[in-house]
PDB file of C-alpha atoms in Angstrom:
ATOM      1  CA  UNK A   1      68.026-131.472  97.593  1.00  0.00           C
ATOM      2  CA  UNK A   2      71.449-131.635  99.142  1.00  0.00           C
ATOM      3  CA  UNK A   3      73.821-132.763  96.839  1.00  0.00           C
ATOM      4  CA  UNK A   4      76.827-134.697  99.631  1.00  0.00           C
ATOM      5  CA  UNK A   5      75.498-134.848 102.849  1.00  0.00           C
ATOM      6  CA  UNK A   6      77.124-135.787 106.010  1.00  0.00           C
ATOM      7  CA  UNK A   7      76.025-136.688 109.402  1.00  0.00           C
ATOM      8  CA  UNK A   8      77.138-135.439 112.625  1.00  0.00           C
ATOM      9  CA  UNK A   9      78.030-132.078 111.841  1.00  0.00           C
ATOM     10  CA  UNK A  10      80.021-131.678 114.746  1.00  0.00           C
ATOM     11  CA  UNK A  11      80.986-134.584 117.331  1.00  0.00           C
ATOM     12  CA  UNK A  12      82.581-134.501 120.398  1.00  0.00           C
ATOM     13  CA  UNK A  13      83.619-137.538 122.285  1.00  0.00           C
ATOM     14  CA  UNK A  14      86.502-138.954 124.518  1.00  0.00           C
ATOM     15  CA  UNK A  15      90.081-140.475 123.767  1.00  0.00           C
ATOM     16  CA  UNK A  16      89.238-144.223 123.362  1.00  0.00           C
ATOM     17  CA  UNK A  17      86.071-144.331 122.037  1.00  0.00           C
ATOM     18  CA  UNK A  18      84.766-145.611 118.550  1.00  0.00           C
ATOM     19  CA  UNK A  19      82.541-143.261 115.972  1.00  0.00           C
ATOM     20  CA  UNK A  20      81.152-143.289 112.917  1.00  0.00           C
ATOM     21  CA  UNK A  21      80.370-140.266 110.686  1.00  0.00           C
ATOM     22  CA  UNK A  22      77.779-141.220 107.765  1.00  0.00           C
ATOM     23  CA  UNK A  23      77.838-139.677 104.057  1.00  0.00           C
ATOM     24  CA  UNK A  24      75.379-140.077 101.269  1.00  0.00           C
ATOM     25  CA  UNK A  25      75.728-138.233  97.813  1.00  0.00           C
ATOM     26  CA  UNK A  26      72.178-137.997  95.885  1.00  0.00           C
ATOM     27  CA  UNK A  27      74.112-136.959  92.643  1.00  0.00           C
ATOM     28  CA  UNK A  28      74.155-140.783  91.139  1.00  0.00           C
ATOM     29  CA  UNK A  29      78.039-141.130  91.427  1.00  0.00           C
ATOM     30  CA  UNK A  30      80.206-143.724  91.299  1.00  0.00           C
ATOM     31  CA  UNK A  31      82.962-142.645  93.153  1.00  0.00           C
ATOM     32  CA  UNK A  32      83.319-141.326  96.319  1.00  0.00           C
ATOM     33  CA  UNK A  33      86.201-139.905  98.871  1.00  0.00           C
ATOM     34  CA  UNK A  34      86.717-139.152 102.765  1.00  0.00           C
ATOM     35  CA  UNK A  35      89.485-136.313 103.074  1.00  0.00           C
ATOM     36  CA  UNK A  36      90.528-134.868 106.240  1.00  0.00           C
ATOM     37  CA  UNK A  37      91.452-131.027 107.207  1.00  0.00           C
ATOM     38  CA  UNK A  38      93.591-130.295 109.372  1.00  0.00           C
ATOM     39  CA  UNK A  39      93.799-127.328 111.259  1.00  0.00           C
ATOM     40  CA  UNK A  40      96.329-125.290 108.904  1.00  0.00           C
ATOM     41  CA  UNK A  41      93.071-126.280 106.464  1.00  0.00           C
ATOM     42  CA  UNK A  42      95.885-128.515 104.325  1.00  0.00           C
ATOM     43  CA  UNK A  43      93.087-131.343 102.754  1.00  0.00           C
ATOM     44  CA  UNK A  44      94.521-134.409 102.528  1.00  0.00           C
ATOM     45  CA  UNK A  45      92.584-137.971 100.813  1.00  0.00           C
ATOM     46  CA  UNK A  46      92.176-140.615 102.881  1.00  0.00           C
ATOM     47  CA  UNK A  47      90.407-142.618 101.227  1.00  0.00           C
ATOM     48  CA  UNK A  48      88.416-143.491  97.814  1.00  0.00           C
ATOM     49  CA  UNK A  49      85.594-145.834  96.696  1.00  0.00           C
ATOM     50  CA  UNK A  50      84.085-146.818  93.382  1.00  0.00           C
ATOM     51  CA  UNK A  51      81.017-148.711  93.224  1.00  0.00           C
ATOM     52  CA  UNK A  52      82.068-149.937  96.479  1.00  0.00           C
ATOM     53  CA  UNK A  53      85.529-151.011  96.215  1.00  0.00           C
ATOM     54  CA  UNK A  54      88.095-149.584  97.566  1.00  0.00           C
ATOM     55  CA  UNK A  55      90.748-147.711  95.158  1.00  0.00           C
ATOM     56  CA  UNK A  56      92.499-145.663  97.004  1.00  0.00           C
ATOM     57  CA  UNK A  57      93.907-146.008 100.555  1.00  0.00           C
ATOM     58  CA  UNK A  58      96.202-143.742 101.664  1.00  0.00           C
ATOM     59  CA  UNK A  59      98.592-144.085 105.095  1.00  0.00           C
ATOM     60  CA  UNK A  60      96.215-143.870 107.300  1.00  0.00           C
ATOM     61  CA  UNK A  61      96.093-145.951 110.710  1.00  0.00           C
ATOM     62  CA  UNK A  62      94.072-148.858 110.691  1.00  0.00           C
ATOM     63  CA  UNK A  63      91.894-147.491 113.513  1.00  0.00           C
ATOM     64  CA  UNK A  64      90.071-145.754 110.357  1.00  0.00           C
ATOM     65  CA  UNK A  65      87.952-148.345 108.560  1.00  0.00           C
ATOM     66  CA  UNK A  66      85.623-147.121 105.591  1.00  0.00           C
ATOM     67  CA  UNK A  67      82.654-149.072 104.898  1.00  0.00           C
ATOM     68  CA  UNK A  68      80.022-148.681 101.816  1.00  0.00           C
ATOM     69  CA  UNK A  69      77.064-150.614 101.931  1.00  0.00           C
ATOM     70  CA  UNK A  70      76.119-149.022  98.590  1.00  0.00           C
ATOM     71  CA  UNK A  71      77.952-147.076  95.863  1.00  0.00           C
ATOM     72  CA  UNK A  72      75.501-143.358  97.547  1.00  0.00           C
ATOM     73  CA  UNK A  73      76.525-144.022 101.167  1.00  0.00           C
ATOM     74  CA  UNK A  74      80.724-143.904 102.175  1.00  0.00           C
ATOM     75  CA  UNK A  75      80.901-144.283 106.025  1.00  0.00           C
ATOM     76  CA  UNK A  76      83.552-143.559 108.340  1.00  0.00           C
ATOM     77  CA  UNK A  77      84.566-145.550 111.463  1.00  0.00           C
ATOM     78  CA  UNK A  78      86.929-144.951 113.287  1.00  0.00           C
ATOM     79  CA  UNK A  79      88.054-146.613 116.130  1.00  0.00           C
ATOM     80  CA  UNK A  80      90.291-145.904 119.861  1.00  0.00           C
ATOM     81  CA  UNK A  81      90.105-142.256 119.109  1.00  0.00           C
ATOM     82  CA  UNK A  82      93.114-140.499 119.746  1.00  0.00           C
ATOM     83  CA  UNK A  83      93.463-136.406 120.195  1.00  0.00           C
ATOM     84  CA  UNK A  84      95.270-136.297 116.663  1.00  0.00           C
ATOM     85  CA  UNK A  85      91.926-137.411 114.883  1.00  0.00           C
ATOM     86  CA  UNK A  86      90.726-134.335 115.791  1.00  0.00           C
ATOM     87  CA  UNK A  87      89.766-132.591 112.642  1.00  0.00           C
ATOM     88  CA  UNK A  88      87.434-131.957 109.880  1.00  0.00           C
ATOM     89  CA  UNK A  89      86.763-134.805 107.900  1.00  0.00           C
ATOM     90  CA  UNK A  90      85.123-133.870 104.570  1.00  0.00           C
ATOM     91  CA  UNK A  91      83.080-136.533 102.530  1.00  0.00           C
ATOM     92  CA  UNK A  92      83.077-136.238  98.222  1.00  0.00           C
ATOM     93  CA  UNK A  93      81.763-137.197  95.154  1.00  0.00           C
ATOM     94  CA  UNK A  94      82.859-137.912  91.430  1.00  0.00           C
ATOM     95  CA  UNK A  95      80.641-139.203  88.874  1.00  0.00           C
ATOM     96  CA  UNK A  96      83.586-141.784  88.510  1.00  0.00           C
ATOM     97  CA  UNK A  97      86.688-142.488  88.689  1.00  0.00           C
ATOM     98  CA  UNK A  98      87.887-141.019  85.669  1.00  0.00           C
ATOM     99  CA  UNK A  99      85.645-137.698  86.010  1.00  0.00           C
ATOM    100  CA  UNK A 100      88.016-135.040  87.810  1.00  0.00           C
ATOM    101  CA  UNK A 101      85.431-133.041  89.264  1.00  0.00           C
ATOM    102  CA  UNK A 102      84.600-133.412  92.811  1.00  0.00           C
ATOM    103  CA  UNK A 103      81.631-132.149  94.761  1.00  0.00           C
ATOM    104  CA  UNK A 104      82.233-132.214  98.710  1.00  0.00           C
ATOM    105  CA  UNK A 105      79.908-132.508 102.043  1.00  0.00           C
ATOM    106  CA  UNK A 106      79.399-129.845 104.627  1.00  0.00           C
ATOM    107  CA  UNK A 107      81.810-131.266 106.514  1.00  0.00           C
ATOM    108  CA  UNK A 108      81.768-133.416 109.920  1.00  0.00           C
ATOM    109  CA  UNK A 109      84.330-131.579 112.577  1.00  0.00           C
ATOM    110  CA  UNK A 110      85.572-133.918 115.014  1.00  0.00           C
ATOM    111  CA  UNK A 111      87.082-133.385 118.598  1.00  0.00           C
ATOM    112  CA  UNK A 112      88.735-135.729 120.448  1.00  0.00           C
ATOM    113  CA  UNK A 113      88.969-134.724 124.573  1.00  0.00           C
TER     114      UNK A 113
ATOM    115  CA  UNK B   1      98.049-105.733  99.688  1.00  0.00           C
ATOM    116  CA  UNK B   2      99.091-109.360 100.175  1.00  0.00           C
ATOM    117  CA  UNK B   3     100.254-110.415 103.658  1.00  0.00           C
ATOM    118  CA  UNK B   4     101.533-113.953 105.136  1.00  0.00           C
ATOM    119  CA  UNK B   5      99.346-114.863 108.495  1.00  0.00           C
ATOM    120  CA  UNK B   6     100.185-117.307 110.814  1.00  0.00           C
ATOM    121  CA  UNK B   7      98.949-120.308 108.980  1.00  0.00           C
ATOM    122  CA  UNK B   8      97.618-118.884 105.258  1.00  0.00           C
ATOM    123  CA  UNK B   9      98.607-116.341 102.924  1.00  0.00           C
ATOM    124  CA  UNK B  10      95.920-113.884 103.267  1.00  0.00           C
ATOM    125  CA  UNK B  11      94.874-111.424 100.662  1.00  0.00           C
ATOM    126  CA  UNK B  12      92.966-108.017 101.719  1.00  0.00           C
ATOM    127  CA  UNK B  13      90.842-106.746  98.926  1.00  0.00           C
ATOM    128  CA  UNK B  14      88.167-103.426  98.705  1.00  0.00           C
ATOM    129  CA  UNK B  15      85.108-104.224  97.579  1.00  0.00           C
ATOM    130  CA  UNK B  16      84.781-103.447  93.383  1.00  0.00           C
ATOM    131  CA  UNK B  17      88.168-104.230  93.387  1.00  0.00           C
ATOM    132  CA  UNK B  18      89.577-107.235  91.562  1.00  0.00           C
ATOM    133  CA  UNK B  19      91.318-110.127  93.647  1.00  0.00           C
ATOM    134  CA  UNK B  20      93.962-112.587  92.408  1.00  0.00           C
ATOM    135  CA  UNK B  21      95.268-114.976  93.948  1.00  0.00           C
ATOM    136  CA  UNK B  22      98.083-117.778  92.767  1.00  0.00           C
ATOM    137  CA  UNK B  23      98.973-120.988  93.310  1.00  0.00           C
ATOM    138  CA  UNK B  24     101.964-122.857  91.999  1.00  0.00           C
ATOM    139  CA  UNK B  25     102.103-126.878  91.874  1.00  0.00           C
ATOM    140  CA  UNK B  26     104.910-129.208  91.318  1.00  0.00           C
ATOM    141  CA  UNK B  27     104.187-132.146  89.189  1.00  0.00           C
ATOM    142  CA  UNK B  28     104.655-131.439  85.361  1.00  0.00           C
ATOM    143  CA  UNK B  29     102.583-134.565  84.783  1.00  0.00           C
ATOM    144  CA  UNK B  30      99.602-133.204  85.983  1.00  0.00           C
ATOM    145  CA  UNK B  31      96.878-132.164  83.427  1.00  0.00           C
ATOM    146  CA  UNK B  32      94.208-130.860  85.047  1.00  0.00           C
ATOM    147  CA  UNK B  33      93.501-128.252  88.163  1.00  0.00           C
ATOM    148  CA  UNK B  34      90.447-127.010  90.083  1.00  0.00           C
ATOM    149  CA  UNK B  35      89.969-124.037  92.457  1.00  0.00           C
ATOM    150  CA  UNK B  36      87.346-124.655  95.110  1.00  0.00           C
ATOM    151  CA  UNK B  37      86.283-121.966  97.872  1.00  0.00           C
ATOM    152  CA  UNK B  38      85.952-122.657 101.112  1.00  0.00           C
ATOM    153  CA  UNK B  39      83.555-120.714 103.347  1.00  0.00           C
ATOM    154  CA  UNK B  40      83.829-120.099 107.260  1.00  0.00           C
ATOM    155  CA  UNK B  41      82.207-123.807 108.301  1.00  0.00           C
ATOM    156  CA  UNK B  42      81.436-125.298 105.020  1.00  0.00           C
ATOM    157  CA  UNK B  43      82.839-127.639 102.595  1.00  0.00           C
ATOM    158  CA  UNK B  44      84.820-126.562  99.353  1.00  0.00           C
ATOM    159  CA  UNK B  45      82.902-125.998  97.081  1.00  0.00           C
ATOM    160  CA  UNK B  46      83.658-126.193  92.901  1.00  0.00           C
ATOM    161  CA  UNK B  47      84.050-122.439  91.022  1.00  0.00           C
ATOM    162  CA  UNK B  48      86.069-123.603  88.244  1.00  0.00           C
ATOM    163  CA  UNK B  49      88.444-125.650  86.815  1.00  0.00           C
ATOM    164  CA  UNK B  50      91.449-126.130  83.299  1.00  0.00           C
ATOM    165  CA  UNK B  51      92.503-128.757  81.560  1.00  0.00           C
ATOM    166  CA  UNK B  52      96.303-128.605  80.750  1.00  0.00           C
ATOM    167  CA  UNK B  53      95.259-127.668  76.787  1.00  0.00           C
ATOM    168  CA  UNK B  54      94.366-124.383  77.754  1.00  0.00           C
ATOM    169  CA  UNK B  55      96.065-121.851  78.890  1.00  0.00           C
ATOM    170  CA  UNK B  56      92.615-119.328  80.074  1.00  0.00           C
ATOM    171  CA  UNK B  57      89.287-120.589  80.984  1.00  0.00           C
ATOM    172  CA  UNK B  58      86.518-117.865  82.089  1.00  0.00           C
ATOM    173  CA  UNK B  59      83.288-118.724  84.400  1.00  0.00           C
ATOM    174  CA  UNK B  60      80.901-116.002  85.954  1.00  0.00           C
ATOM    175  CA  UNK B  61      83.242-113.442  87.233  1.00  0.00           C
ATOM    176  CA  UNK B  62      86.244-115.775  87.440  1.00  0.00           C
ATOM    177  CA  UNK B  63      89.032-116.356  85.069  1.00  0.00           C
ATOM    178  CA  UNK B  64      91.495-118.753  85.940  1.00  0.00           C
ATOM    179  CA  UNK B  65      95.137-119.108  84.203  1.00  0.00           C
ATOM    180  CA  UNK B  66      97.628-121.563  83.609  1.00  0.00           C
ATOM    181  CA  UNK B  67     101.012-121.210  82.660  1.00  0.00           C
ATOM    182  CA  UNK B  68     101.909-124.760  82.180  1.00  0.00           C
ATOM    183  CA  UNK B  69     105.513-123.212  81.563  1.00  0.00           C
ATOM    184  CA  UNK B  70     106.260-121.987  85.241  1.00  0.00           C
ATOM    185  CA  UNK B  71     103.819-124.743  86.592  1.00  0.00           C
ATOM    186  CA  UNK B  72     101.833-121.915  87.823  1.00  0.00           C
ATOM    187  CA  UNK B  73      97.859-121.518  88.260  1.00  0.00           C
ATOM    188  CA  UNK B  74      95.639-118.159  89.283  1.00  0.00           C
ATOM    189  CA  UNK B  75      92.301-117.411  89.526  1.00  0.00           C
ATOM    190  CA  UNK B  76      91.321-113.857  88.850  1.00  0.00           C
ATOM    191  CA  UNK B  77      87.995-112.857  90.625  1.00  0.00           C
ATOM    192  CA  UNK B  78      86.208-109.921  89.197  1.00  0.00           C
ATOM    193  CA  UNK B  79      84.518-107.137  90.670  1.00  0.00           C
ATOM    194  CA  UNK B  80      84.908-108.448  94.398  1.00  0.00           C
ATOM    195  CA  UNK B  81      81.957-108.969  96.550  1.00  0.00           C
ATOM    196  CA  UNK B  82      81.813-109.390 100.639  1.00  0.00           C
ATOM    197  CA  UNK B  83      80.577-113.004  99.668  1.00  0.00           C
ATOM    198  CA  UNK B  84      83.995-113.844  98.013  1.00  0.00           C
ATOM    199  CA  UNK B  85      85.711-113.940 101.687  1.00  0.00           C
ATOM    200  CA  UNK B  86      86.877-117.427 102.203  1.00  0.00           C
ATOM    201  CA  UNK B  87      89.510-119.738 101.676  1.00  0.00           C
ATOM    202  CA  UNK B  88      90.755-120.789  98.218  1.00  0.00           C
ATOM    203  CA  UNK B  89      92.297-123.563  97.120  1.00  0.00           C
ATOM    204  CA  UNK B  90      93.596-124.892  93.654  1.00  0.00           C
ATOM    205  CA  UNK B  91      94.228-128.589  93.547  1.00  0.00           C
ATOM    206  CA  UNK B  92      95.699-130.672  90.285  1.00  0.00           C
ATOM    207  CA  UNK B  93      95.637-134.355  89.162  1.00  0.00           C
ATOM    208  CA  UNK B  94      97.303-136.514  86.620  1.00  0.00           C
ATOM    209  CA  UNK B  95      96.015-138.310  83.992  1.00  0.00           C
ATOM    210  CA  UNK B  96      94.901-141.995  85.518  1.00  0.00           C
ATOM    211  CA  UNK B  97      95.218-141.110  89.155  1.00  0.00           C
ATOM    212  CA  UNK B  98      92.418-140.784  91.116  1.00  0.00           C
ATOM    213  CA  UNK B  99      94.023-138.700  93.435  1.00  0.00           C
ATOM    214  CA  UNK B 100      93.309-134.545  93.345  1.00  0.00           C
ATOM    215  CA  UNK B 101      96.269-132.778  95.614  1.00  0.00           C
ATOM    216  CA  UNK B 102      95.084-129.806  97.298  1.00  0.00           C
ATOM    217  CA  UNK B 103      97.928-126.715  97.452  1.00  0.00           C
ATOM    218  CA  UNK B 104      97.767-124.818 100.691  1.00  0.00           C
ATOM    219  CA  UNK B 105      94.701-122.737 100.830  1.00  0.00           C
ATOM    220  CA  UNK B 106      94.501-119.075 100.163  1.00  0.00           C
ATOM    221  CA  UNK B 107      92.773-116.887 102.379  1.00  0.00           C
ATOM    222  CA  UNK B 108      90.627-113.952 100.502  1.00  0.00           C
ATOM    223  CA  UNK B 109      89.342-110.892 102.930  1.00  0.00           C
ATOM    224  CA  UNK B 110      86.941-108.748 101.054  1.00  0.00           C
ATOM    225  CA  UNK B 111      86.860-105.157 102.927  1.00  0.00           C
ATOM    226  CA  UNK B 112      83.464-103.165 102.485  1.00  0.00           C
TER     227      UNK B 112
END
């Protein structure tokens, strides 16, 4: 009965390469976010969908493309992976865009060699 | 006592005893703040939050206070417990933006 989910956990890959990390909230939200930690733990948004439009798009390089097939599921691709992506990248959920109250994944913790 | 580490202000509590920790934001527009904890490998997770109308709000062993004045926020944890260790954050938003900015997280070390 996991409430944000997110899949990999962890994921290791090479410079260059292209991955996707997958999130699904079972909590019948609207809105949903991809935030990344760095490794002073700062959390910064990235990104923000409602009912599967994009709202908010912060500076982030293009390389990082989200994608929601359905207002439960926000993925994550990101593409020519560089060592700076290395991070955690933290999925969340609203029950819309007004609501303040956010609700986050486990967490998907990247590494870039 | 309260010490600075390398990357996060890190509180050292005993066990019983009670913990504060504080967190001061910037923008006098915003209206409404959150403190989340953040366990060793997990994701934050909600403990309690204040709308700028209030001044105290109390949960289940937490209190958190704003002094809207000073544009300061705490969170008071009672009666500390080894499962309190973790990293705390507060985080605040303005009315009509979407956007929740996280301060720089807290770290909480609860000594048996």
């Amino acid at each position: 009965d996991t409430a944000v989910s997110q899949t990999p956990k962890y994921l290791v890959t090479q410079m260059g390469n292209d991955k996707s990390i997958k999130c699904e909230q079972n909590l019948g939200h609207d809105t949903m976010y991809w935030y990344k930690q760095d490794s002073k733990k700062f959390l910064k948004i990235m990104f923000s969908y409602n009912n599967k439009e994009l709202i908010i798009n912060e500076t982030v390089p293009n390389r990082f493309s989200p994608k929601s097939p359905d207002k439960a599921h926000l993925n994550l691709h990101i593409n020519s992976l560089e060592l700076g992506d290395s991070a955690v990248y933290f999925c969340a959920s609203s029950q819309d865009r007004q609501t303040d109250t956010q609700y986050f994944g486990p967490g998907t913790r990247l590494t870039v060699l | 006592g309260e010490s600075v580490g390398l990357h996060l202000p890190t509180l050292s509590v005993q066990e019983g005893d009670n913990s504060i920790i504080n967190c001061a934001y910037s923008n006098s527009a915003s209206d409404y703040f959150i403190w989340y904890k953040q366990e060793s490998g997990k994701g934050p997770q909600f403990i309690i939050d204040i709308r700028s109308n209030m001044d105290k709000r109390q949960g289940q062993r937490v209190t958190v206070l704003l002094n809207k004045t000073v544009k300061h926020l705490s969170l008071q944890i009672a009666a500390t417990q080894p499962g309190d260790s973790a990293v705390y954050f507060c985080a605040e938003k303005s009315h009509g933006n979407n956007r929740l900015a996280f301060g720089k997280g807290n770290q909480v070390v609860v000594i048996p």
